[in-house]
């Protein structure tokens, strides 16, 4: 089965690197996105996201004619859907992007095509997508009805790449290939083996969907354990960083790190898909989400209490991104904390964020973006919210006489 033309639907943090990976192996890739600016940026050989090495790969792919972006879907031999799957206010999954992409794919399907859902999805989503495609294309047969002999093959193949390391992990990580039939899994494996050097491990679609959710729920539960430990340690006057360091010396203990909360659009979102699918059974997973989502409030309350000691407190917040050494502010607990402090009238709020040049819109007029030296010269309270590598170089003597709220343990004098 040759894949002369591969269509990637959704050119975001996953879709664009995946498109570039296929194109760098001399496959003709059509990138489809609803955002015309994104399409135009890519067709100029540039990128709209921050990811090391990706700009070079995309520039080469476009220049050499292997990657072309468009807002209108076109026929292809394989379709990979990598559109967002956000959760709504009540934590229910928003499947509208997947539904829209499915309808678009249905319009151009032909016998022999492969459709892969990469987006992180609640268990059962791929089967619903297959039903949608079958409903729109009664002239074709699908795996749920025709089994191994179906005209169209369908699979769920989630990604597990770490932002900032996407290009390397796309190639090196093992890939879970969930086929609706064995032949679907085999065909999807052939496709990914064009660039994947890790092992392509075959399973069924529901296990593949749940595997991705399991990986991120595992991480969220373990971060919640660390965050709860940090709150207990504060109450018991214990240095939680020393506590975890000592406990992790046990050969079978590996406690993660406390923080100001859990950010990003993965770990903070995916466990809700499990809770949505099994609300009575997913008690620990649900509670971990509540522990992590409440950690910013705990930090805000600590800072508020300390600000009460000063007549006109100056609060310097170090870090705004959702994790260290990236520029992504999406779903950032640090942003939640800074916004609340600024709008709550707790004092004058300064922000130090080496990875952005301008004050985020939601903080404009409320927070002053400045460099570390200026912030330390003015601050009464120093809140370390993100462990950027630049902050690890701050001379601890500069923190003398400051009130410190260190949510990531990098200002610990005991190493
Ligand atoms: N965090 C902590 N303490 C820790 C580890 C993380 O507070 O010990 C926080 C981070 O500060 C951040 C959040 O959790 O706010 C998520 O950080 P992360 O390091 O888990 O990174 P993500 O969300 O960018 O990537 C995760 C990864 N999943 C796992 O490690 C199981 C990545 O492999 C996935 O591909 C990605 O989610 C995704 O796309 O699902």
CSV table of C-alpha atoms and ligand atoms in Angstrom, one decimal:
chain,number,residue,atom,x,y,z
A,1,UNK,CA,0.0,0.0,0.0
A,2,UNK,CA,1.7,3.2,-1.1
A,3,UNK,CA,0.9,6.5,0.4
A,4,UNK,CA,1.7,8.9,-2.4
A,5,UNK,CA,-0.3,11.7,-0.9
A,6,UNK,CA,-0.8,12.2,2.9
A,7,UNK,CA,-3.3,14.8,4.3
A,8,UNK,CA,-2.8,16.2,7.8
A,9,UNK,CA,-5.9,17.9,9.2
A,10,UNK,CA,-5.0,20.4,11.9
A,11,UNK,CA,-1.6,22.1,11.6
A,12,UNK,CA,-0.9,22.8,15.3
A,13,UNK,CA,1.6,21.6,17.8
A,14,UNK,CA,1.2,18.0,16.6
A,15,UNK,CA,-0.1,18.2,13.1
A,16,UNK,CA,2.5,20.5,11.7
A,17,UNK,CA,5.5,18.6,13.0
A,18,UNK,CA,3.9,15.3,11.8
A,19,UNK,CA,3.4,16.9,8.3
A,20,UNK,CA,7.0,18.0,8.3
A,21,UNK,CA,8.2,14.5,9.4
A,22,UNK,CA,6.4,12.8,6.4
A,23,UNK,CA,7.5,15.6,4.0
A,24,UNK,CA,11.1,15.2,5.2
A,25,UNK,CA,10.9,11.6,4.0
A,26,UNK,CA,9.9,12.8,0.5
A,27,UNK,CA,6.2,12.1,0.8
A,28,UNK,CA,3.7,14.6,-0.7
A,29,UNK,CA,1.8,16.1,2.2
A,30,UNK,CA,-1.2,18.4,2.1
A,31,UNK,CA,-1.6,20.3,5.4
A,32,UNK,CA,-5.2,21.4,6.0
A,33,UNK,CA,-6.2,24.0,8.5
A,34,UNK,CA,-9.2,26.3,9.1
A,35,UNK,CA,-6.9,29.2,9.9
A,36,UNK,CA,-6.0,31.0,6.6
A,37,UNK,CA,-3.1,32.9,8.4
A,38,UNK,CA,-1.6,29.6,9.5
A,39,UNK,CA,-1.9,28.2,5.9
A,40,UNK,CA,-0.3,31.3,4.5
A,41,UNK,CA,2.5,31.3,7.0
A,42,UNK,CA,3.4,27.7,6.2
A,43,UNK,CA,3.2,28.2,2.4
A,44,UNK,CA,5.8,30.9,2.9
A,45,UNK,CA,8.0,28.3,4.5
A,46,UNK,CA,7.6,29.7,8.0
A,47,UNK,CA,5.9,28.5,11.1
A,48,UNK,CA,3.4,29.9,13.6
A,49,UNK,CA,4.4,27.9,16.7
A,50,UNK,CA,7.6,27.7,18.7
A,51,UNK,CA,9.3,24.3,18.4
A,52,UNK,CA,13.1,23.7,18.0
A,53,UNK,CA,14.1,22.5,14.5
A,54,UNK,CA,10.6,22.7,13.2
A,55,UNK,CA,11.2,25.9,11.2
A,56,UNK,CA,14.0,24.4,9.3
A,57,UNK,CA,12.0,21.2,8.5
A,58,UNK,CA,9.0,23.1,7.3
A,59,UNK,CA,11.0,25.6,5.3
A,60,UNK,CA,12.8,22.7,3.5
A,61,UNK,CA,9.6,20.7,3.0
A,62,UNK,CA,7.8,23.7,1.4
A,63,UNK,CA,10.7,24.9,-0.6
A,64,UNK,CA,11.3,21.4,-2.1
A,65,UNK,CA,7.5,21.0,-2.8
A,66,UNK,CA,6.7,18.2,-0.5
A,67,UNK,CA,4.5,20.2,1.9
A,68,UNK,CA,1.6,22.5,0.9
A,69,UNK,CA,-1.0,24.0,3.2
A,70,UNK,CA,-4.6,24.8,2.3
A,71,UNK,CA,-7.9,25.6,4.0
A,72,UNK,CA,-9.8,23.2,1.7
A,73,UNK,CA,-9.4,19.4,2.1
A,74,UNK,CA,-8.3,17.5,-1.0
A,75,UNK,CA,-8.2,13.8,-1.9
A,76,UNK,CA,-5.3,11.8,-0.4
A,77,UNK,CA,-4.3,8.2,0.3
A,78,UNK,CA,-4.2,8.7,4.1
A,79,UNK,CA,-5.8,11.3,6.3
A,80,UNK,CA,-4.5,12.1,9.8
A,81,UNK,CA,-6.8,14.2,12.0
A,82,UNK,CA,-4.9,16.2,14.6
A,83,UNK,CA,-7.4,18.8,15.6
A,84,UNK,CA,-7.9,20.2,19.2
A,85,UNK,CA,-10.0,18.3,21.7
A,86,UNK,CA,-10.6,20.9,24.5
A,87,UNK,CA,-12.8,20.5,27.5
A,88,UNK,CA,-15.7,22.9,28.1
A,89,UNK,CA,-16.3,24.8,31.4
A,90,UNK,CA,-18.0,21.8,32.9
A,91,UNK,CA,-15.1,19.6,31.9
A,92,UNK,CA,-17.1,17.8,29.2
A,93,UNK,CA,-15.0,17.1,26.0
A,94,UNK,CA,-15.7,19.4,23.1
A,95,UNK,CA,-15.7,17.1,20.0
A,96,UNK,CA,-16.8,19.7,17.5
A,97,UNK,CA,-13.4,20.0,15.8
A,98,UNK,CA,-13.2,16.2,15.3
A,99,UNK,CA,-16.8,16.1,14.0
A,100,UNK,CA,-16.0,19.0,11.5
A,101,UNK,CA,-12.8,17.2,10.3
A,102,UNK,CA,-14.7,13.9,9.9
A,103,UNK,CA,-17.3,15.5,7.7
A,104,UNK,CA,-14.6,17.2,5.6
A,105,UNK,CA,-12.7,13.9,5.1
A,106,UNK,CA,-16.0,12.1,4.2
A,107,UNK,CA,-16.4,14.4,1.2
A,108,UNK,CA,-13.1,13.2,-0.5
A,109,UNK,CA,-12.8,9.6,0.6
A,110,UNK,CA,-12.1,6.9,-2.0
A,111,UNK,CA,-11.7,3.1,-1.9
A,112,UNK,CA,-8.5,2.1,-0.1
A,113,UNK,CA,-8.0,5.3,1.9
A,114,UNK,CA,-6.8,5.2,5.5
A,115,UNK,CA,-8.2,7.6,8.2
A,116,UNK,CA,-6.3,8.0,11.4
A,117,UNK,CA,-7.5,10.0,14.5
A,118,UNK,CA,-4.5,11.3,16.3
A,119,UNK,CA,-6.3,13.8,18.6
A,120,UNK,CA,-6.5,12.8,22.2
A,121,UNK,CA,-10.1,11.6,22.6
A,122,UNK,CA,-12.5,10.0,25.0
A,123,UNK,CA,-12.8,6.2,24.6
A,124,UNK,CA,-15.2,5.4,21.8
A,125,UNK,CA,-14.5,8.6,19.7
A,126,UNK,CA,-12.9,6.7,16.8
A,127,UNK,CA,-15.8,4.4,16.5
A,128,UNK,CA,-18.2,7.4,16.4
A,129,UNK,CA,-16.0,9.0,13.7
A,130,UNK,CA,-16.3,5.7,11.7
A,131,UNK,CA,-20.0,5.8,12.1
A,132,UNK,CA,-20.1,9.4,10.9
A,133,UNK,CA,-18.0,8.6,7.8
A,134,UNK,CA,-20.2,5.6,7.0
A,135,UNK,CA,-23.4,7.7,7.3
A,136,UNK,CA,-22.0,10.3,4.9
A,137,UNK,CA,-20.6,7.7,2.5
A,138,UNK,CA,-23.0,4.8,2.0
A,139,UNK,CA,-21.2,4.0,-1.3
A,140,UNK,CA,-18.1,2.9,0.7
A,141,UNK,CA,-17.7,0.0,3.3
A,142,UNK,CA,-16.1,0.6,6.7
A,143,UNK,CA,-14.4,-1.7,9.2
A,144,UNK,CA,-17.4,-1.6,11.7
A,145,UNK,CA,-19.6,-3.3,9.1
A,146,UNK,CA,-17.3,-5.0,6.6
A,147,UNK,CA,-14.4,-6.0,8.9
A,148,UNK,CA,-11.1,-6.8,7.3
A,149,UNK,CA,-12.4,-6.4,3.7
A,150,UNK,CA,-13.6,-2.8,4.3
A,151,UNK,CA,-12.9,-0.2,1.6
A,152,UNK,CA,-11.8,2.3,4.2
A,153,UNK,CA,-9.3,1.5,7.0
A,154,UNK,CA,-9.5,3.4,10.3
A,155,UNK,CA,-7.2,3.7,13.3
A,156,UNK,CA,-6.5,5.7,16.4
A,157,UNK,CA,-2.8,6.6,16.9
A,158,UNK,CA,-2.2,9.1,19.7
A,159,UNK,CA,1.0,11.0,20.0
A,160,UNK,CA,3.1,11.4,23.2
A,161,UNK,CA,5.7,14.0,22.3
A,162,UNK,CA,6.9,16.6,24.8
A,163,UNK,CA,6.6,20.2,23.6
A,164,UNK,CA,10.1,21.5,23.0
A,165,UNK,CA,11.3,18.0,22.0
A,166,UNK,CA,8.6,17.2,19.4
A,167,UNK,CA,10.8,16.5,16.4
A,168,UNK,CA,13.0,14.0,18.2
A,169,UNK,CA,10.2,12.3,20.1
A,170,UNK,CA,8.0,11.9,17.0
A,171,UNK,CA,10.7,9.8,15.5
A,172,UNK,CA,12.1,8.0,18.5
A,173,UNK,CA,9.1,7.3,20.7
A,174,UNK,CA,7.2,4.1,20.4
A,175,UNK,CA,3.8,4.5,18.7
A,176,UNK,CA,0.6,2.9,19.8
A,177,UNK,CA,-1.4,1.9,16.7
A,178,UNK,CA,-5.1,1.2,17.5
A,179,UNK,CA,-6.8,-0.4,14.5
A,180,UNK,CA,-10.5,-1.0,14.1
A,181,UNK,CA,-9.4,-4.3,12.5
A,182,UNK,CA,-6.0,-6.0,12.3
A,183,UNK,CA,-5.7,-4.9,8.7
A,184,UNK,CA,-6.4,-1.3,9.8
A,185,UNK,CA,-3.6,-1.6,12.3
A,186,UNK,CA,-1.2,-3.1,9.7
A,187,UNK,CA,-1.9,-0.3,7.2
A,188,UNK,CA,-1.5,2.4,9.8
A,189,UNK,CA,1.8,0.8,10.9
A,190,UNK,CA,3.0,0.9,7.3
A,191,UNK,CA,2.2,4.6,7.2
A,192,UNK,CA,4.0,5.5,10.5
A,193,UNK,CA,7.0,3.4,9.7
A,194,UNK,CA,7.8,6.0,7.0
A,195,UNK,CA,9.4,8.1,9.8
A,196,UNK,CA,8.9,6.4,13.2
A,197,UNK,CA,12.0,4.7,14.5
A,198,UNK,CA,10.5,3.6,17.7
A,199,UNK,CA,8.3,0.5,17.9
A,200,UNK,CA,4.8,0.6,16.4
A,201,UNK,CA,2.8,-1.4,18.9
A,202,UNK,CA,-0.6,-2.6,17.6
A,203,UNK,CA,-3.7,-2.8,19.7
A,204,UNK,CA,-7.5,-2.1,19.3
A,205,UNK,CA,-8.9,1.5,19.0
A,206,UNK,CA,-10.4,1.7,22.5
A,207,UNK,CA,-7.2,0.5,24.2
A,208,UNK,CA,-5.2,3.1,22.1
A,209,UNK,CA,-7.6,5.9,23.1
A,210,UNK,CA,-7.4,4.9,26.8
A,211,UNK,CA,-3.6,4.4,26.7
A,212,UNK,CA,-3.0,8.1,25.9
A,213,UNK,CA,-5.5,9.2,28.6
A,214,UNK,CA,-3.9,6.7,31.0
A,215,UNK,CA,-0.4,8.1,30.5
A,216,UNK,CA,-1.5,11.6,31.3
A,217,UNK,CA,-3.8,10.6,34.1
A,218,UNK,CA,-0.9,8.7,35.7
A,219,UNK,CA,1.2,11.9,35.5
A,220,UNK,CA,-1.6,14.1,36.9
A,221,UNK,CA,-2.3,11.7,39.9
A,222,UNK,CA,1.4,11.7,40.7
A,223,UNK,CA,1.7,15.5,40.5
A,224,UNK,CA,-1.3,15.7,42.7
A,225,UNK,CA,0.4,13.5,45.3
A,226,UNK,CA,3.5,15.9,45.2
A,227,UNK,CA,1.3,18.9,45.5
A,228,UNK,CA,-0.6,17.5,48.4
A,229,UNK,CA,2.7,16.6,50.1
A,230,UNK,CA,3.8,20.3,49.7
A,231,UNK,CA,0.7,21.5,51.4
A,232,UNK,CA,1.1,19.0,54.2
A,233,UNK,CA,4.8,19.9,54.6
A,234,UNK,CA,4.0,23.6,54.9
A,235,UNK,CA,1.6,22.7,57.8
A,236,UNK,CA,4.1,20.5,59.5
A,237,UNK,CA,7.0,22.9,58.9
A,238,UNK,CA,8.9,20.4,56.7
A,239,UNK,CA,11.0,21.3,53.6
A,240,UNK,CA,9.0,19.3,51.0
A,241,UNK,CA,11.9,19.4,48.5
A,242,UNK,CA,14.2,17.8,51.0
A,243,UNK,CA,11.5,15.3,51.9
A,244,UNK,CA,10.9,14.2,48.3
A,245,UNK,CA,14.7,14.1,47.6
A,246,UNK,CA,15.1,11.7,50.6
A,247,UNK,CA,12.0,9.6,49.8
A,248,UNK,CA,13.2,9.2,46.2
A,249,UNK,CA,16.4,7.6,47.4
A,250,UNK,CA,14.2,4.5,48.0
A,251,UNK,CA,14.8,2.2,45.0
A,252,UNK,CA,11.1,2.0,44.1
A,253,UNK,CA,9.9,5.5,45.0
A,254,UNK,CA,9.8,8.2,42.4
A,255,UNK,CA,7.7,11.2,43.6
A,256,UNK,CA,7.3,14.0,41.1
A,257,UNK,CA,7.7,17.7,41.8
A,258,UNK,CA,5.2,20.0,43.5
A,259,UNK,CA,4.4,23.2,41.6
A,260,UNK,CA,1.9,26.1,41.5
A,261,UNK,CA,-0.7,23.9,39.8
A,262,UNK,CA,-0.8,21.9,36.6
A,263,UNK,CA,-0.9,23.7,33.2
A,264,UNK,CA,-0.9,23.0,29.5
A,265,UNK,CA,-3.6,21.6,27.4
A,266,UNK,CA,-2.8,17.9,28.0
A,267,UNK,CA,-2.2,16.8,31.6
A,268,UNK,CA,-4.8,19.3,32.9
A,269,UNK,CA,-7.4,18.2,30.3
A,270,UNK,CA,-7.0,14.5,29.4
A,271,UNK,CA,-7.9,13.0,32.8
A,272,UNK,CA,-11.3,14.7,32.5
A,273,UNK,CA,-12.0,12.5,29.5
A,274,UNK,CA,-11.6,9.5,31.7
A,275,UNK,CA,-13.8,11.0,34.4
A,276,UNK,CA,-16.4,11.8,31.7
A,277,UNK,CA,-16.4,8.2,30.5
A,278,UNK,CA,-16.5,6.6,34.0
A,279,UNK,CA,-17.7,9.2,36.5
A,280,UNK,CA,-18.5,6.8,39.3
A,281,UNK,CA,-15.4,4.7,38.9
A,282,UNK,CA,-12.7,7.5,38.2
A,283,UNK,CA,-12.7,8.8,41.8
A,284,UNK,CA,-8.9,9.1,42.3
A,285,UNK,CA,-8.4,10.6,38.8
A,286,UNK,CA,-11.1,13.1,39.5
A,287,UNK,CA,-9.8,14.0,43.0
A,288,UNK,CA,-6.2,14.5,41.6
A,289,UNK,CA,-7.6,17.0,39.1
A,290,UNK,CA,-9.3,18.9,41.9
A,291,UNK,CA,-6.1,18.9,44.0
A,292,UNK,CA,-4.0,20.2,41.2
A,293,UNK,CA,-6.6,22.8,40.1
A,294,UNK,CA,-6.8,24.1,43.7
A,295,UNK,CA,-3.1,24.5,44.1
A,296,UNK,CA,-3.0,28.0,42.5
A,297,UNK,CA,-5.6,29.1,45.1
A,298,UNK,CA,-3.4,27.8,47.9
A,299,UNK,CA,-0.4,29.8,46.6
A,300,UNK,CA,-2.5,32.9,46.1
A,301,UNK,CA,-3.7,32.6,49.7
A,302,UNK,CA,-0.1,32.3,51.0
A,303,UNK,CA,1.0,35.3,49.1
A,304,UNK,CA,-2.1,37.3,50.2
A,305,UNK,CA,-1.3,36.5,53.9
A,306,UNK,CA,2.3,37.7,53.4
A,307,UNK,CA,1.3,40.8,51.6
A,308,UNK,CA,-0.7,41.8,54.7
A,309,UNK,CA,2.6,42.4,56.5
A,310,UNK,CA,3.5,45.3,54.2
A,311,UNK,CA,1.8,48.7,53.9
A,312,UNK,CA,2.3,48.9,50.1
A,313,UNK,CA,3.6,45.5,49.1
A,314,UNK,CA,5.5,44.9,45.9
A,315,UNK,CA,5.1,41.3,44.7
A,316,UNK,CA,7.6,40.1,42.1
A,317,UNK,CA,6.3,37.0,40.3
A,318,UNK,CA,9.0,35.0,38.5
A,319,UNK,CA,7.5,33.0,35.6
A,320,UNK,CA,4.2,33.2,33.6
A,321,UNK,CA,4.4,30.1,31.3
A,322,UNK,CA,2.8,26.7,32.1
A,323,UNK,CA,6.2,25.0,32.6
A,324,UNK,CA,9.9,25.8,32.5
A,325,UNK,CA,11.9,27.0,29.5
A,326,UNK,CA,9.0,27.4,27.0
A,327,UNK,CA,6.9,30.4,25.9
A,328,UNK,CA,3.5,28.8,26.2
A,329,UNK,CA,1.1,30.6,28.5
A,330,UNK,CA,-1.9,28.4,27.7
A,331,UNK,CA,-3.7,27.0,30.7
A,332,UNK,CA,-0.8,28.4,32.9
A,333,UNK,CA,-1.3,28.2,36.7
A,334,UNK,CA,1.3,31.0,37.0
A,335,UNK,CA,-0.9,33.2,34.9
A,336,UNK,CA,-3.9,32.4,37.0
A,337,UNK,CA,-2.0,33.4,40.1
A,338,UNK,CA,-0.6,36.6,38.7
A,339,UNK,CA,-4.0,37.7,37.3
A,340,UNK,CA,-5.7,37.1,40.6
A,341,UNK,CA,-3.0,39.0,42.6
A,342,UNK,CA,-3.1,41.9,40.1
A,343,UNK,CA,-6.9,42.2,40.1
A,344,UNK,CA,-7.2,41.4,43.8
A,345,UNK,CA,-5.5,44.6,44.9
A,346,UNK,CA,-2.9,42.7,47.0
A,347,UNK,CA,-0.2,45.1,46.0
A,348,UNK,CA,1.9,46.3,43.1
A,349,UNK,CA,2.6,43.2,40.9
A,350,UNK,CA,5.8,42.8,38.8
A,351,UNK,CA,6.3,39.9,36.4
A,352,UNK,CA,9.6,38.4,35.2
A,353,UNK,CA,9.2,36.2,32.2
A,354,UNK,CA,12.3,35.7,30.0
A,355,UNK,CA,10.4,33.9,27.2
A,356,UNK,CA,8.0,36.7,26.2
A,357,UNK,CA,8.6,40.3,25.1
A,358,UNK,CA,5.2,41.9,25.9
A,359,UNK,CA,2.8,41.9,28.8
A,360,UNK,CA,0.0,39.3,28.0
A,361,UNK,CA,-3.2,41.0,27.1
A,362,UNK,CA,-5.0,39.7,30.2
A,363,UNK,CA,-2.4,41.4,32.4
A,364,UNK,CA,-2.1,44.7,30.5
A,365,UNK,CA,-2.3,47.7,32.7
A,366,UNK,CA,-2.3,45.6,35.8
A,367,UNK,CA,1.1,44.0,35.8
A,368,UNK,CA,4.6,45.5,35.0
A,369,UNK,CA,6.8,43.1,32.9
A,370,UNK,CA,10.4,43.7,34.0
A,371,UNK,CA,13.8,41.9,34.3
A,372,UNK,CA,14.9,39.9,37.3
A,373,UNK,CA,17.3,42.6,38.6
A,374,UNK,CA,14.7,45.4,38.5
A,375,UNK,CA,12.2,43.1,40.1
A,376,UNK,CA,14.5,42.0,42.9
A,377,UNK,CA,15.5,45.6,43.6
A,378,UNK,CA,11.8,46.6,44.2
A,379,UNK,CA,10.2,43.5,45.6
A,380,UNK,CA,9.1,42.8,49.2
A,381,UNK,CA,7.7,39.4,48.2
A,382,UNK,CA,9.3,37.1,45.6
A,383,UNK,CA,7.0,34.4,44.2
A,384,UNK,CA,8.9,31.8,42.1
A,385,UNK,CA,6.2,30.3,39.9
A,386,UNK,CA,8.1,28.7,37.0
A,387,UNK,CA,11.6,27.1,37.3
A,388,UNK,CA,13.1,28.7,34.1
A,389,UNK,CA,16.8,27.9,33.8
A,390,UNK,CA,17.5,31.7,34.0
A,391,UNK,CA,16.0,31.8,37.5
A,392,UNK,CA,18.3,29.0,38.8
A,393,UNK,CA,21.2,31.4,38.3
A,394,UNK,CA,19.8,34.1,40.6
A,395,UNK,CA,22.3,34.8,43.4
A,396,UNK,CA,20.5,33.6,46.6
A,397,UNK,CA,22.1,36.6,48.4
A,398,UNK,CA,19.8,38.8,46.3
A,399,UNK,CA,16.9,37.2,48.0
A,400,UNK,CA,18.2,38.2,51.4
A,401,UNK,CA,15.4,40.0,53.5
A,402,UNK,CA,12.8,39.1,50.8
A,403,UNK,CA,9.7,37.1,51.7
A,404,UNK,CA,9.9,34.1,49.4
A,405,UNK,CA,7.1,31.8,48.0
A,406,UNK,CA,9.1,29.2,46.1
A,407,UNK,CA,6.6,26.9,44.3
A,408,UNK,CA,9.3,24.9,42.5
A,409,UNK,CA,12.0,24.6,45.1
A,410,UNK,CA,14.8,26.2,43.2
A,411,UNK,CA,15.6,28.8,45.8
A,412,UNK,CA,16.2,26.2,48.5
A,413,UNK,CA,19.4,27.0,50.3
A,414,UNK,CA,19.7,23.3,51.3
A,415,UNK,CA,20.8,21.5,48.2
B,1,LIG,N1,4.3,19.4,36.4
B,1,LIG,C1,4.5,19.5,37.8
B,1,LIG,N2,5.3,18.6,38.4
B,1,LIG,C2,6.0,17.6,37.7
B,1,LIG,C3,5.8,17.5,36.3
B,1,LIG,C4,5.0,18.4,35.7
B,1,LIG,O1,4.0,20.4,38.5
B,1,LIG,O2,6.7,16.8,38.4
B,1,LIG,C5,3.5,20.3,35.7
B,1,LIG,C6,4.2,21.2,34.8
B,1,LIG,O3,4.7,22.4,35.4
B,1,LIG,C7,3.1,21.6,33.8
B,1,LIG,C8,2.2,20.4,33.8
B,1,LIG,O4,2.5,19.6,35.0
B,1,LIG,O5,2.3,22.7,34.3
B,1,LIG,C9,2.4,19.5,32.5
B,1,LIG,O6,3.7,19.4,32.3
B,1,LIG,P1,4.4,18.1,31.6
B,1,LIG,O7,5.8,18.1,31.9
B,1,LIG,O8,3.6,16.9,31.9
B,1,LIG,O9,4.3,18.4,30.1
B,1,LIG,P2,3.2,18.4,28.9
B,1,LIG,O10,1.8,18.6,29.4
B,1,LIG,O11,3.8,19.5,28.0
B,1,LIG,O12,3.4,17.0,28.2
B,1,LIG,C10,2.6,15.9,28.6
B,1,LIG,C11,3.5,14.7,28.4
B,1,LIG,N3,2.9,13.5,29.0
B,1,LIG,C12,3.6,12.7,29.9
B,1,LIG,O13,4.7,13.0,30.3
B,1,LIG,C13,2.8,11.5,30.4
B,1,LIG,C14,3.8,14.4,27.0
B,1,LIG,O14,4.5,13.2,26.8
B,1,LIG,C15,2.5,14.3,26.2
B,1,LIG,O15,2.7,14.0,24.9
B,1,LIG,C16,1.7,15.6,26.4
B,1,LIG,O16,1.4,15.8,27.8
B,1,LIG,C17,0.4,15.5,25.6
B,1,LIG,O17,0.5,16.1,24.5
B,1,LIG,O18,-0.5,14.8,26.0
